JSON list of C-alpha atoms in Angstrom, two decimals:
[
{"chain": "A", "resi": 1, "resn": "UNK", "atom": "CA", "xyz": [116.28, 106.32, 96.32]},
{"chain": "A", "resi": 2, "resn": "UNK", "atom": "CA", "xyz": [114.80, 104.34, 99.71]},
{"chain": "A", "resi": 3, "resn": "UNK", "atom": "CA", "xyz": [113.29, 101.22, 98.26]},
{"chain": "A", "resi": 4, "resn": "UNK", "atom": "CA", "xyz": [110.19, 99.84, 100.42]},
{"chain": "A", "resi": 5, "resn": "UNK", "atom": "CA", "xyz": [109.60, 96.55, 100.11]},
{"chain": "A", "resi": 6, "resn": "UNK", "atom": "CA", "xyz": [106.10, 95.01, 101.31]},
{"chain": "A", "resi": 7, "resn": "UNK", "atom": "CA", "xyz": [105.50, 91.12, 102.14]},
{"chain": "A", "resi": 8, "resn": "UNK", "atom": "CA", "xyz": [103.52, 89.10, 101.48]},
{"chain": "A", "resi": 9, "resn": "UNK", "atom": "CA", "xyz": [102.42, 90.29, 97.79]},
{"chain": "A", "resi": 10, "resn": "UNK", "atom": "CA", "xyz": [99.03, 88.57, 98.91]},
{"chain": "A", "resi": 11, "resn": "UNK", "atom": "CA", "xyz": [97.91, 87.61, 102.34]},
{"chain": "A", "resi": 12, "resn": "UNK", "atom": "CA", "xyz": [94.78, 85.26, 102.07]},
{"chain": "A", "resi": 13, "resn": "UNK", "atom": "CA", "xyz": [92.60, 85.54, 104.86]},
{"chain": "A", "resi": 14, "resn": "UNK", "atom": "CA", "xyz": [88.98, 84.81, 106.62]},
{"chain": "A", "resi": 15, "resn": "UNK", "atom": "CA", "xyz": [86.75, 87.11, 108.21]},
{"chain": "A", "resi": 16, "resn": "UNK", "atom": "CA", "xyz": [87.81, 87.37, 112.29]},
{"chain": "A", "resi": 17, "resn": "UNK", "atom": "CA", "xyz": [90.97, 86.31, 111.11]},
{"chain": "A", "resi": 18, "resn": "UNK", "atom": "CA", "xyz": [94.09, 88.43, 112.77]},
{"chain": "A", "resi": 19, "resn": "UNK", "atom": "CA", "xyz": [96.73, 89.46, 109.97]},
{"chain": "A", "resi": 20, "resn": "UNK", "atom": "CA", "xyz": [99.78, 91.03, 109.65]},
{"chain": "A", "resi": 21, "resn": "UNK", "atom": "CA", "xyz": [101.92, 92.42, 107.33]},
{"chain": "A", "resi": 22, "resn": "UNK", "atom": "CA", "xyz": [105.62, 93.74, 106.64]},
{"chain": "A", "resi": 23, "resn": "UNK", "atom": "CA", "xyz": [107.37, 96.92, 105.33]},
{"chain": "A", "resi": 24, "resn": "UNK", "atom": "CA", "xyz": [111.00, 96.85, 105.00]},
{"chain": "A", "resi": 25, "resn": "UNK", "atom": "CA", "xyz": [113.34, 99.60, 103.81]},
{"chain": "A", "resi": 26, "resn": "UNK", "atom": "CA", "xyz": [116.13, 99.88, 102.26]},
{"chain": "A", "resi": 27, "resn": "UNK", "atom": "CA", "xyz": [117.85, 102.31, 104.60]},
{"chain": "A", "resi": 28, "resn": "UNK", "atom": "CA", "xyz": [117.22, 103.74, 108.21]},
{"chain": "A", "resi": 29, "resn": "UNK", "atom": "CA", "xyz": [113.94, 105.76, 108.19]},
{"chain": "A", "resi": 30, "resn": "UNK", "atom": "CA", "xyz": [113.76, 106.11, 111.95]},
{"chain": "A", "resi": 31, "resn": "UNK", "atom": "CA", "xyz": [109.59, 106.31, 112.33]},
{"chain": "A", "resi": 32, "resn": "UNK", "atom": "CA", "xyz": [109.11, 108.25, 109.17]},
{"chain": "A", "resi": 33, "resn": "UNK", "atom": "CA", "xyz": [106.47, 105.66, 108.01]},
{"chain": "A", "resi": 34, "resn": "UNK", "atom": "CA", "xyz": [102.77, 105.84, 106.73]},
{"chain": "A", "resi": 35, "resn": "UNK", "atom": "CA", "xyz": [99.97, 102.99, 106.10]},
{"chain": "A", "resi": 36, "resn": "UNK", "atom": "CA", "xyz": [97.29, 103.32, 103.55]},
{"chain": "A", "resi": 37, "resn": "UNK", "atom": "CA", "xyz": [94.58, 101.25, 102.51]},
{"chain": "A", "resi": 38, "resn": "UNK", "atom": "CA", "xyz": [93.59, 101.17, 98.80]},
{"chain": "A", "resi": 39, "resn": "UNK", "atom": "CA", "xyz": [90.14, 99.86, 97.60]},
{"chain": "A", "resi": 40, "resn": "UNK", "atom": "CA", "xyz": [89.97, 99.27, 94.04]},
{"chain": "A", "resi": 41, "resn": "UNK", "atom": "CA", "xyz": [88.62, 102.34, 91.87]},
{"chain": "A", "resi": 42, "resn": "UNK", "atom": "CA", "xyz": [89.78, 104.18, 94.99]},
{"chain": "A", "resi": 43, "resn": "UNK", "atom": "CA", "xyz": [92.30, 106.63, 96.58]},
{"chain": "A", "resi": 44, "resn": "UNK", "atom": "CA", "xyz": [94.22, 105.59, 98.96]},
{"chain": "A", "resi": 45, "resn": "UNK", "atom": "CA", "xyz": [93.18, 106.03, 102.58]},
{"chain": "A", "resi": 46, "resn": "UNK", "atom": "CA", "xyz": [95.67, 107.03, 105.36]},
{"chain": "A", "resi": 47, "resn": "UNK", "atom": "CA", "xyz": [95.60, 104.42, 108.02]},
{"chain": "A", "resi": 48, "resn": "UNK", "atom": "CA", "xyz": [98.62, 104.95, 110.29]},
{"chain": "A", "resi": 49, "resn": "UNK", "atom": "CA", "xyz": [101.77, 107.75, 110.55]},
{"chain": "A", "resi": 50, "resn": "UNK", "atom": "CA", "xyz": [104.62, 107.62, 112.32]},
{"chain": "A", "resi": 51, "resn": "UNK", "atom": "CA", "xyz": [104.93, 103.90, 112.05]},
{"chain": "A", "resi": 52, "resn": "UNK", "atom": "CA", "xyz": [102.31, 103.58, 114.45]},
{"chain": "A", "resi": 53, "resn": "UNK", "atom": "CA", "xyz": [99.91, 106.66, 115.07]},
{"chain": "A", "resi": 54, "resn": "UNK", "atom": "CA", "xyz": [96.48, 106.38, 114.02]},
{"chain": "A", "resi": 55, "resn": "UNK", "atom": "CA", "xyz": [94.90, 108.45, 111.56]},
{"chain": "A", "resi": 56, "resn": "UNK", "atom": "CA", "xyz": [91.93, 110.37, 112.71]},
{"chain": "A", "resi": 57, "resn": "UNK", "atom": "CA", "xyz": [88.57, 108.23, 112.43]},
{"chain": "A", "resi": 58, "resn": "UNK", "atom": "CA", "xyz": [90.83, 105.27, 111.77]},
{"chain": "A", "resi": 59, "resn": "UNK", "atom": "CA", "xyz": [89.52, 102.63, 114.23]},
{"chain": "A", "resi": 60, "resn": "UNK", "atom": "CA", "xyz": [91.78, 100.91, 117.11]},
{"chain": "A", "resi": 61, "resn": "UNK", "atom": "CA", "xyz": [91.86, 97.10, 115.05]},
{"chain": "A", "resi": 62, "resn": "UNK", "atom": "CA", "xyz": [94.35, 98.63, 113.08]},
{"chain": "A", "resi": 63, "resn": "UNK", "atom": "CA", "xyz": [97.84, 98.92, 114.51]},
{"chain": "A", "resi": 64, "resn": "UNK", "atom": "CA", "xyz": [101.46, 99.86, 113.08]},
{"chain": "A", "resi": 65, "resn": "UNK", "atom": "CA", "xyz": [104.78, 99.09, 114.67]},
{"chain": "A", "resi": 66, "resn": "UNK", "atom": "CA", "xyz": [108.44, 99.12, 114.12]},
{"chain": "A", "resi": 67, "resn": "UNK", "atom": "CA", "xyz": [111.18, 101.59, 113.64]},
{"chain": "A", "resi": 68, "resn": "UNK", "atom": "CA", "xyz": [114.31, 101.75, 111.86]},
{"chain": "A", "resi": 69, "resn": "UNK", "atom": "CA", "xyz": [113.90, 99.43, 108.69]},
{"chain": "A", "resi": 70, "resn": "UNK", "atom": "CA", "xyz": [111.07, 97.18, 109.41]},
{"chain": "A", "resi": 71, "resn": "UNK", "atom": "CA", "xyz": [107.54, 97.90, 110.07]},
{"chain": "A", "resi": 72, "resn": "UNK", "atom": "CA", "xyz": [104.60, 95.79, 110.65]},
{"chain": "A", "resi": 73, "resn": "UNK", "atom": "CA", "xyz": [100.64, 96.28, 110.16]},
{"chain": "A", "resi": 74, "resn": "UNK", "atom": "CA", "xyz": [98.38, 94.18, 112.12]},
{"chain": "A", "resi": 75, "resn": "UNK", "atom": "CA", "xyz": [94.71, 94.10, 111.37]},
{"chain": "A", "resi": 76, "resn": "UNK", "atom": "CA", "xyz": [92.86, 92.66, 114.15]},
{"chain": "A", "resi": 77, "resn": "UNK", "atom": "CA", "xyz": [89.26, 90.46, 113.40]},
{"chain": "A", "resi": 78, "resn": "UNK", "atom": "CA", "xyz": [89.59, 91.59, 109.63]},
{"chain": "A", "resi": 79, "resn": "UNK", "atom": "CA", "xyz": [85.97, 92.56, 108.63]},
{"chain": "A", "resi": 80, "resn": "UNK", "atom": "CA", "xyz": [84.44, 92.18, 104.82]},
{"chain": "A", "resi": 81, "resn": "UNK", "atom": "CA", "xyz": [85.05, 95.80, 104.98]},
{"chain": "A", "resi": 82, "resn": "UNK", "atom": "CA", "xyz": [88.85, 95.35, 105.08]},
{"chain": "A", "resi": 83, "resn": "UNK", "atom": "CA", "xyz": [89.67, 92.98, 102.46]},
{"chain": "A", "resi": 84, "resn": "UNK", "atom": "CA", "xyz": [91.90, 95.67, 100.27]},
{"chain": "A", "resi": 85, "resn": "UNK", "atom": "CA", "xyz": [95.28, 96.36, 99.21]},
{"chain": "A", "resi": 86, "resn": "UNK", "atom": "CA", "xyz": [97.70, 98.32, 102.02]},
{"chain": "A", "resi": 87, "resn": "UNK", "atom": "CA", "xyz": [100.46, 100.21, 100.92]},
{"chain": "A", "resi": 88, "resn": "UNK", "atom": "CA", "xyz": [103.14, 101.79, 103.22]},
{"chain": "A", "resi": 89, "resn": "UNK", "atom": "CA", "xyz": [105.13, 104.89, 102.49]},
{"chain": "A", "resi": 90, "resn": "UNK", "atom": "CA", "xyz": [108.45, 106.54, 103.60]},
{"chain": "A", "resi": 91, "resn": "UNK", "atom": "CA", "xyz": [108.78, 110.12, 104.31]},
{"chain": "A", "resi": 92, "resn": "UNK", "atom": "CA", "xyz": [112.49, 110.09, 105.59]},
{"chain": "A", "resi": 93, "resn": "UNK", "atom": "CA", "xyz": [114.03, 111.22, 102.54]},
{"chain": "A", "resi": 94, "resn": "UNK", "atom": "CA", "xyz": [112.88, 112.62, 99.45]},
{"chain": "A", "resi": 95, "resn": "UNK", "atom": "CA", "xyz": [111.97, 111.75, 97.19]},
{"chain": "A", "resi": 96, "resn": "UNK", "atom": "CA", "xyz": [109.41, 109.35, 99.40]},
{"chain": "A", "resi": 97, "resn": "UNK", "atom": "CA", "xyz": [108.57, 106.25, 98.38]},
{"chain": "A", "resi": 98, "resn": "UNK", "atom": "CA", "xyz": [105.66, 103.44, 98.64]},
{"chain": "A", "resi": 99, "resn": "UNK", "atom": "CA", "xyz": [105.65, 100.15, 98.92]},
{"chain": "A", "resi": 100, "resn": "UNK", "atom": "CA", "xyz": [104.43, 97.62, 96.03]},
{"chain": "A", "resi": 101, "resn": "UNK", "atom": "CA", "xyz": [101.60, 97.05, 98.44]},
{"chain": "A", "resi": 102, "resn": "UNK", "atom": "CA", "xyz": [99.61, 93.83, 100.08]},
{"chain": "A", "resi": 103, "resn": "UNK", "atom": "CA", "xyz": [96.89, 92.71, 98.82]},
{"chain": "A", "resi": 104, "resn": "UNK", "atom": "CA", "xyz": [94.50, 91.18, 101.64]},
{"chain": "A", "resi": 105, "resn": "UNK", "atom": "CA", "xyz": [92.38, 88.70, 99.86]},
{"chain": "A", "resi": 106, "resn": "UNK", "atom": "CA", "xyz": [89.20, 86.22, 100.72]},
{"chain": "A", "resi": 107, "resn": "UNK", "atom": "CA", "xyz": [91.05, 82.78, 101.45]},
{"chain": "B", "resi": 1, "resn": "UNK", "atom": "CA", "xyz": [85.98, 118.11, 106.39]},
{"chain": "B", "resi": 2, "resn": "UNK", "atom": "CA", "xyz": [88.41, 118.65, 103.80]},
{"chain": "B", "resi": 3, "resn": "UNK", "atom": "CA", "xyz": [87.87, 117.44, 100.12]},
{"chain": "B", "resi": 4, "resn": "UNK", "atom": "CA", "xyz": [89.79, 117.57, 96.90]},
{"chain": "B", "resi": 5, "resn": "UNK", "atom": "CA", "xyz": [88.89, 117.32, 93.67]},
{"chain": "B", "resi": 6, "resn": "UNK", "atom": "CA", "xyz": [90.92, 116.79, 90.24]},
{"chain": "B", "resi": 7, "resn": "UNK", "atom": "CA", "xyz": [90.18, 118.07, 87.02]},
{"chain": "B", "resi": 8, "resn": "UNK", "atom": "CA", "xyz": [91.69, 118.03, 83.72]},
{"chain": "B", "resi": 9, "resn": "UNK", "atom": "CA", "xyz": [91.81, 116.51, 80.57]},
{"chain": "B", "resi": 10, "resn": "UNK", "atom": "CA", "xyz": [91.50, 112.38, 80.29]},
{"chain": "B", "resi": 11, "resn": "UNK", "atom": "CA", "xyz": [93.78, 112.24, 76.98]},
{"chain": "B", "resi": 12, "resn": "UNK", "atom": "CA", "xyz": [97.09, 113.57, 76.25]},
{"chain": "B", "resi": 13, "resn": "UNK", "atom": "CA", "xyz": [98.82, 113.32, 72.93]},
{"chain": "B", "resi": 14, "resn": "UNK", "atom": "CA", "xyz": [102.44, 112.01, 73.10]},
{"chain": "B", "resi": 15, "resn": "UNK", "atom": "CA", "xyz": [104.97, 115.16, 73.58]},
{"chain": "B", "resi": 16, "resn": "UNK", "atom": "CA", "xyz": [102.25, 116.99, 74.71]},
{"chain": "B", "resi": 17, "resn": "UNK", "atom": "CA", "xyz": [101.68, 118.24, 78.26]},
{"chain": "B", "resi": 18, "resn": "UNK", "atom": "CA", "xyz": [99.42, 116.59, 80.83]},
{"chain": "B", "resi": 19, "resn": "UNK", "atom": "CA", "xyz": [97.69, 119.57, 82.44]},
{"chain": "B", "resi": 20, "resn": "UNK", "atom": "CA", "xyz": [95.79, 118.89, 86.08]},
{"chain": "B", "resi": 21, "resn": "UNK", "atom": "CA", "xyz": [94.04, 120.99, 88.91]},
{"chain": "B", "resi": 22, "resn": "UNK", "atom": "CA", "xyz": [93.14, 120.36, 91.77]},
{"chain": "B", "resi": 23, "resn": "UNK", "atom": "CA", "xyz": [90.16, 122.20, 94.08]},
{"chain": "B", "resi": 24, "resn": "UNK", "atom": "CA", "xyz": [90.31, 121.99, 97.79]},
{"chain": "B", "resi": 25, "resn": "UNK", "atom": "CA", "xyz": [87.62, 122.81, 100.46]},
{"chain": "B", "resi": 26, "resn": "UNK", "atom": "CA", "xyz": [86.85, 122.31, 103.74]},
{"chain": "B", "resi": 27, "resn": "UNK", "atom": "CA", "xyz": [90.68, 123.59, 104.42]},
{"chain": "B", "resi": 28, "resn": "UNK", "atom": "CA", "xyz": [90.75, 126.88, 106.09]},
{"chain": "B", "resi": 29, "resn": "UNK", "atom": "CA", "xyz": [92.70, 126.25, 109.22]},
{"chain": "B", "resi": 30, "resn": "UNK", "atom": "CA", "xyz": [96.54, 125.31, 109.32]},
{"chain": "B", "resi": 31, "resn": "UNK", "atom": "CA", "xyz": [98.82, 127.19, 106.85]},
{"chain": "B", "resi": 32, "resn": "UNK", "atom": "CA", "xyz": [101.06, 124.70, 107.06]},
{"chain": "B", "resi": 33, "resn": "UNK", "atom": "CA", "xyz": [99.80, 121.82, 105.32]},
{"chain": "B", "resi": 34, "resn": "UNK", "atom": "CA", "xyz": [101.65, 121.17, 101.56]},
{"chain": "B", "resi": 35, "resn": "UNK", "atom": "CA", "xyz": [99.85, 119.67, 98.86]},
{"chain": "B", "resi": 36, "resn": "UNK", "atom": "CA", "xyz": [101.13, 117.24, 96.42]},
{"chain": "B", "resi": 37, "resn": "UNK", "atom": "CA", "xyz": [100.57, 114.67, 93.38]},
{"chain": "B", "resi": 38, "resn": "UNK", "atom": "CA", "xyz": [100.78, 111.21, 93.35]},
{"chain": "B", "resi": 39, "resn": "UNK", "atom": "CA", "xyz": [100.07, 108.67, 90.66]},
{"chain": "B", "resi": 40, "resn": "UNK", "atom": "CA", "xyz": [99.65, 104.91, 89.98]},
{"chain": "B", "resi": 41, "resn": "UNK", "atom": "CA", "xyz": [100.21, 103.33, 87.30]},
{"chain": "B", "resi": 42, "resn": "UNK", "atom": "CA", "xyz": [100.23, 99.05, 87.00]},
{"chain": "B", "resi": 43, "resn": "UNK", "atom": "CA", "xyz": [103.64, 99.03, 86.09]},
{"chain": "B", "resi": 44, "resn": "UNK", "atom": "CA", "xyz": [104.71, 101.53, 88.57]},
{"chain": "B", "resi": 45, "resn": "UNK", "atom": "CA", "xyz": [102.42, 101.66, 91.36]},
{"chain": "B", "resi": 46, "resn": "UNK", "atom": "CA", "xyz": [102.22, 104.63, 93.41]},
{"chain": "B", "resi": 47, "resn": "UNK", "atom": "CA", "xyz": [104.83, 107.29, 92.73]},
{"chain": "B", "resi": 48, "resn": "UNK", "atom": "CA", "xyz": [105.63, 110.66, 94.52]},
{"chain": "B", "resi": 49, "resn": "UNK", "atom": "CA", "xyz": [105.44, 113.39, 92.21]},
{"chain": "B", "resi": 50, "resn": "UNK", "atom": "CA", "xyz": [105.98, 116.51, 94.08]},
{"chain": "B", "resi": 51, "resn": "UNK", "atom": "CA", "xyz": [104.76, 119.11, 96.55]},
{"chain": "B", "resi": 52, "resn": "UNK", "atom": "CA", "xyz": [104.34, 122.64, 96.99]},
{"chain": "B", "resi": 53, "resn": "UNK", "atom": "CA", "xyz": [103.62, 124.65, 99.96]},
{"chain": "B", "resi": 54, "resn": "UNK", "atom": "CA", "xyz": [100.82, 127.65, 100.11]},
{"chain": "B", "resi": 55, "resn": "UNK", "atom": "CA", "xyz": [103.80, 129.99, 99.53]},
{"chain": "B", "resi": 56, "resn": "UNK", "atom": "CA", "xyz": [104.61, 128.24, 96.66]},
{"chain": "B", "resi": 57, "resn": "UNK", "atom": "CA", "xyz": [107.82, 126.42, 97.58]},
{"chain": "B", "resi": 58, "resn": "UNK", "atom": "CA", "xyz": [108.01, 122.99, 96.29]},
{"chain": "B", "resi": 59, "resn": "UNK", "atom": "CA", "xyz": [109.92, 119.52, 95.76]},
{"chain": "B", "resi": 60, "resn": "UNK", "atom": "CA", "xyz": [110.25, 116.97, 92.82]},
{"chain": "B", "resi": 61, "resn": "UNK", "atom": "CA", "xyz": [111.02, 113.50, 92.23]},
{"chain": "B", "resi": 62, "resn": "UNK", "atom": "CA", "xyz": [114.15, 113.79, 90.81]},
{"chain": "B", "resi": 63, "resn": "UNK", "atom": "CA", "xyz": [113.05, 111.34, 88.29]},
{"chain": "B", "resi": 64, "resn": "UNK", "atom": "CA", "xyz": [110.37, 113.59, 86.81]},
{"chain": "B", "resi": 65, "resn": "UNK", "atom": "CA", "xyz": [111.97, 117.22, 88.27]},
{"chain": "B", "resi": 66, "resn": "UNK", "atom": "CA", "xyz": [112.68, 118.13, 84.29]},
{"chain": "B", "resi": 67, "resn": "UNK", "atom": "CA", "xyz": [109.19, 117.86, 83.35]},
{"chain": "B", "resi": 68, "resn": "UNK", "atom": "CA", "xyz": [107.07, 118.66, 86.22]},
{"chain": "B", "resi": 69, "resn": "UNK", "atom": "CA", "xyz": [105.72, 121.87, 87.53]},
{"chain": "B", "resi": 70, "resn": "UNK", "atom": "CA", "xyz": [103.48, 122.21, 90.65]},
{"chain": "B", "resi": 71, "resn": "UNK", "atom": "CA", "xyz": [102.03, 125.67, 91.10]},
{"chain": "B", "resi": 72, "resn": "UNK", "atom": "CA", "xyz": [99.40, 126.90, 93.49]},
{"chain": "B", "resi": 73, "resn": "UNK", "atom": "CA", "xyz": [96.39, 129.69, 93.32]},
{"chain": "B", "resi": 74, "resn": "UNK", "atom": "CA", "xyz": [95.55, 130.36, 96.92]},
{"chain": "B", "resi": 75, "resn": "UNK", "atom": "CA", "xyz": [93.34, 133.02, 96.00]},
{"chain": "B", "resi": 76, "resn": "UNK", "atom": "CA", "xyz": [91.07, 130.29, 94.31]},
{"chain": "B", "resi": 77, "resn": "UNK", "atom": "CA", "xyz": [92.05, 127.51, 96.59]},
{"chain": "B", "resi": 78, "resn": "UNK", "atom": "CA", "xyz": [93.64, 125.21, 93.62]},
{"chain": "B", "resi": 79, "resn": "UNK", "atom": "CA", "xyz": [96.76, 124.05, 92.82]},
{"chain": "B", "resi": 80, "resn": "UNK", "atom": "CA", "xyz": [98.28, 122.42, 89.40]},
{"chain": "B", "resi": 81, "resn": "UNK", "atom": "CA", "xyz": [100.43, 120.31, 87.81]},
{"chain": "B", "resi": 82, "resn": "UNK", "atom": "CA", "xyz": [101.89, 120.72, 84.50]},
{"chain": "B", "resi": 83, "resn": "UNK", "atom": "CA", "xyz": [103.84, 117.33, 83.19]},
{"chain": "B", "resi": 84, "resn": "UNK", "atom": "CA", "xyz": [105.50, 118.26, 79.65]},
{"chain": "B", "resi": 85, "resn": "UNK", "atom": "CA", "xyz": [107.03, 115.71, 76.97]},
{"chain": "B", "resi": 86, "resn": "UNK", "atom": "CA", "xyz": [104.92, 112.98, 77.94]},
{"chain": "B", "resi": 87, "resn": "UNK", "atom": "CA", "xyz": [104.86, 109.33, 77.02]},
{"chain": "B", "resi": 88, "resn": "UNK", "atom": "CA", "xyz": [103.06, 106.28, 77.11]},
{"chain": "B", "resi": 89, "resn": "UNK", "atom": "CA", "xyz": [104.62, 105.49, 80.45]},
{"chain": "B", "resi": 90, "resn": "UNK", "atom": "CA", "xyz": [103.11, 108.52, 81.93]},
{"chain": "B", "resi": 91, "resn": "UNK", "atom": "CA", "xyz": [99.40, 107.32, 81.86]},
{"chain": "B", "resi": 92, "resn": "UNK", "atom": "CA", "xyz": [98.16, 106.47, 85.18]},
{"chain": "B", "resi": 93, "resn": "UNK", "atom": "CA", "xyz": [95.54, 107.76, 87.77]},
{"chain": "B", "resi": 94, "resn": "UNK", "atom": "CA", "xyz": [96.87, 110.97, 89.25]},
{"chain": "B", "resi": 95, "resn": "UNK", "atom": "CA", "xyz": [95.71, 111.78, 92.70]},
{"chain": "B", "resi": 96, "resn": "UNK", "atom": "CA", "xyz": [96.24, 115.39, 94.52]},
{"chain": "B", "resi": 97, "resn": "UNK", "atom": "CA", "xyz": [96.54, 115.23, 98.36]},
{"chain": "B", "resi": 98, "resn": "UNK", "atom": "CA", "xyz": [96.96, 117.02, 101.14]},
{"chain": "B", "resi": 99, "resn": "UNK", "atom": "CA", "xyz": [100.41, 116.51, 103.11]},
{"chain": "B", "resi": 100, "resn": "UNK", "atom": "CA", "xyz": [100.09, 116.37, 106.66]},
{"chain": "B", "resi": 101, "resn": "UNK", "atom": "CA", "xyz": [101.02, 119.32, 108.69]},
{"chain": "B", "resi": 102, "resn": "UNK", "atom": "CA", "xyz": [104.97, 119.41, 109.00]},
{"chain": "B", "resi": 103, "resn": "UNK", "atom": "CA", "xyz": [105.37, 115.54, 108.00]},
{"chain": "B", "resi": 104, "resn": "UNK", "atom": "CA", "xyz": [105.06, 114.40, 104.37]},
{"chain": "B", "resi": 105, "resn": "UNK", "atom": "CA", "xyz": [102.37, 111.64, 104.58]},
{"chain": "B", "resi": 106, "resn": "UNK", "atom": "CA", "xyz": [98.95, 112.29, 103.01]},
{"chain": "B", "resi": 107, "resn": "UNK", "atom": "CA", "xyz": [95.84, 112.46, 105.17]},
{"chain": "B", "resi": 108, "resn": "UNK", "atom": "CA", "xyz": [93.25, 113.65, 102.38]},
{"chain": "B", "resi": 109, "resn": "UNK", "atom": "CA", "xyz": [93.21, 112.24, 98.84]},
{"chain": "B", "resi": 110, "resn": "UNK", "atom": "CA", "xyz": [91.36, 112.96, 95.68]},
{"chain": "B", "resi": 111, "resn": "UNK", "atom": "CA", "xyz": [89.50, 110.58, 93.72]},
{"chain": "B", "resi": 112, "resn": "UNK", "atom": "CA", "xyz": [92.00, 110.56, 91.33]},
{"chain": "B", "resi": 113, "resn": "UNK", "atom": "CA", "xyz": [91.69, 110.88, 87.65]},
{"chain": "B", "resi": 114, "resn": "UNK", "atom": "CA", "xyz": [92.89, 108.85, 84.98]},
{"chain": "B", "resi": 115, "resn": "UNK", "atom": "CA", "xyz": [94.80, 110.07, 82.08]},
{"chain": "B", "resi": 116, "resn": "UNK", "atom": "CA", "xyz": [95.71, 108.28, 78.83]},
{"chain": "B", "resi": 117, "resn": "UNK", "atom": "CA", "xyz": [98.72, 109.03, 76.64]},
{"chain": "B", "resi": 118, "resn": "UNK", "atom": "CA", "xyz": [97.95, 108.32, 73.24]},
{"chain": "B", "resi": 119, "resn": "UNK", "atom": "CA", "xyz": [97.75, 109.51, 69.97]}
]
């Protein structure tokens, strides 16, 4: 299976900050990567697919980049609603696998 | 607006079968979407279980393949998950989700259902 490793596990930030988190794949996955946001007690919500394409209705404050094995998710001007856990998922090779998540918390 | 809703027992006995259904509404357009199941437990994070096409073609996670069956009923716009020989390790929140058209990311999710395996 392809292992997805996210860093950091926890990111402390303040409202208005720009934050960046990383997802690394254990092997080449081209740009077959999605990012999700999950809030406590809720289902994940698609943010980005194909590494950099915004999901429907997702604000442009979210952006993704990368290809191959290293990917980043950036959130600009962090707002209270953005404090959540973010997961990456590869869909290059079965079985699809997820990272362990990056929790964005209030500093 | 596409909506998915899981249903089924919240408690299953060890060695029993976990059976869940997912009702889909608001998705009458493209036939290219598949439908999948993902579970989330504190110990293992998010884990893909498997997926099914409208025509009934399936793909399963090899780690669960021997115990999993996913089926679809187009007439009722539902798809189902059966997981047999369950243990405490199968305790998790189970989500059904729609798979992106032609690509296996998940663009719509159900709210999730907690299933506990316990006697």
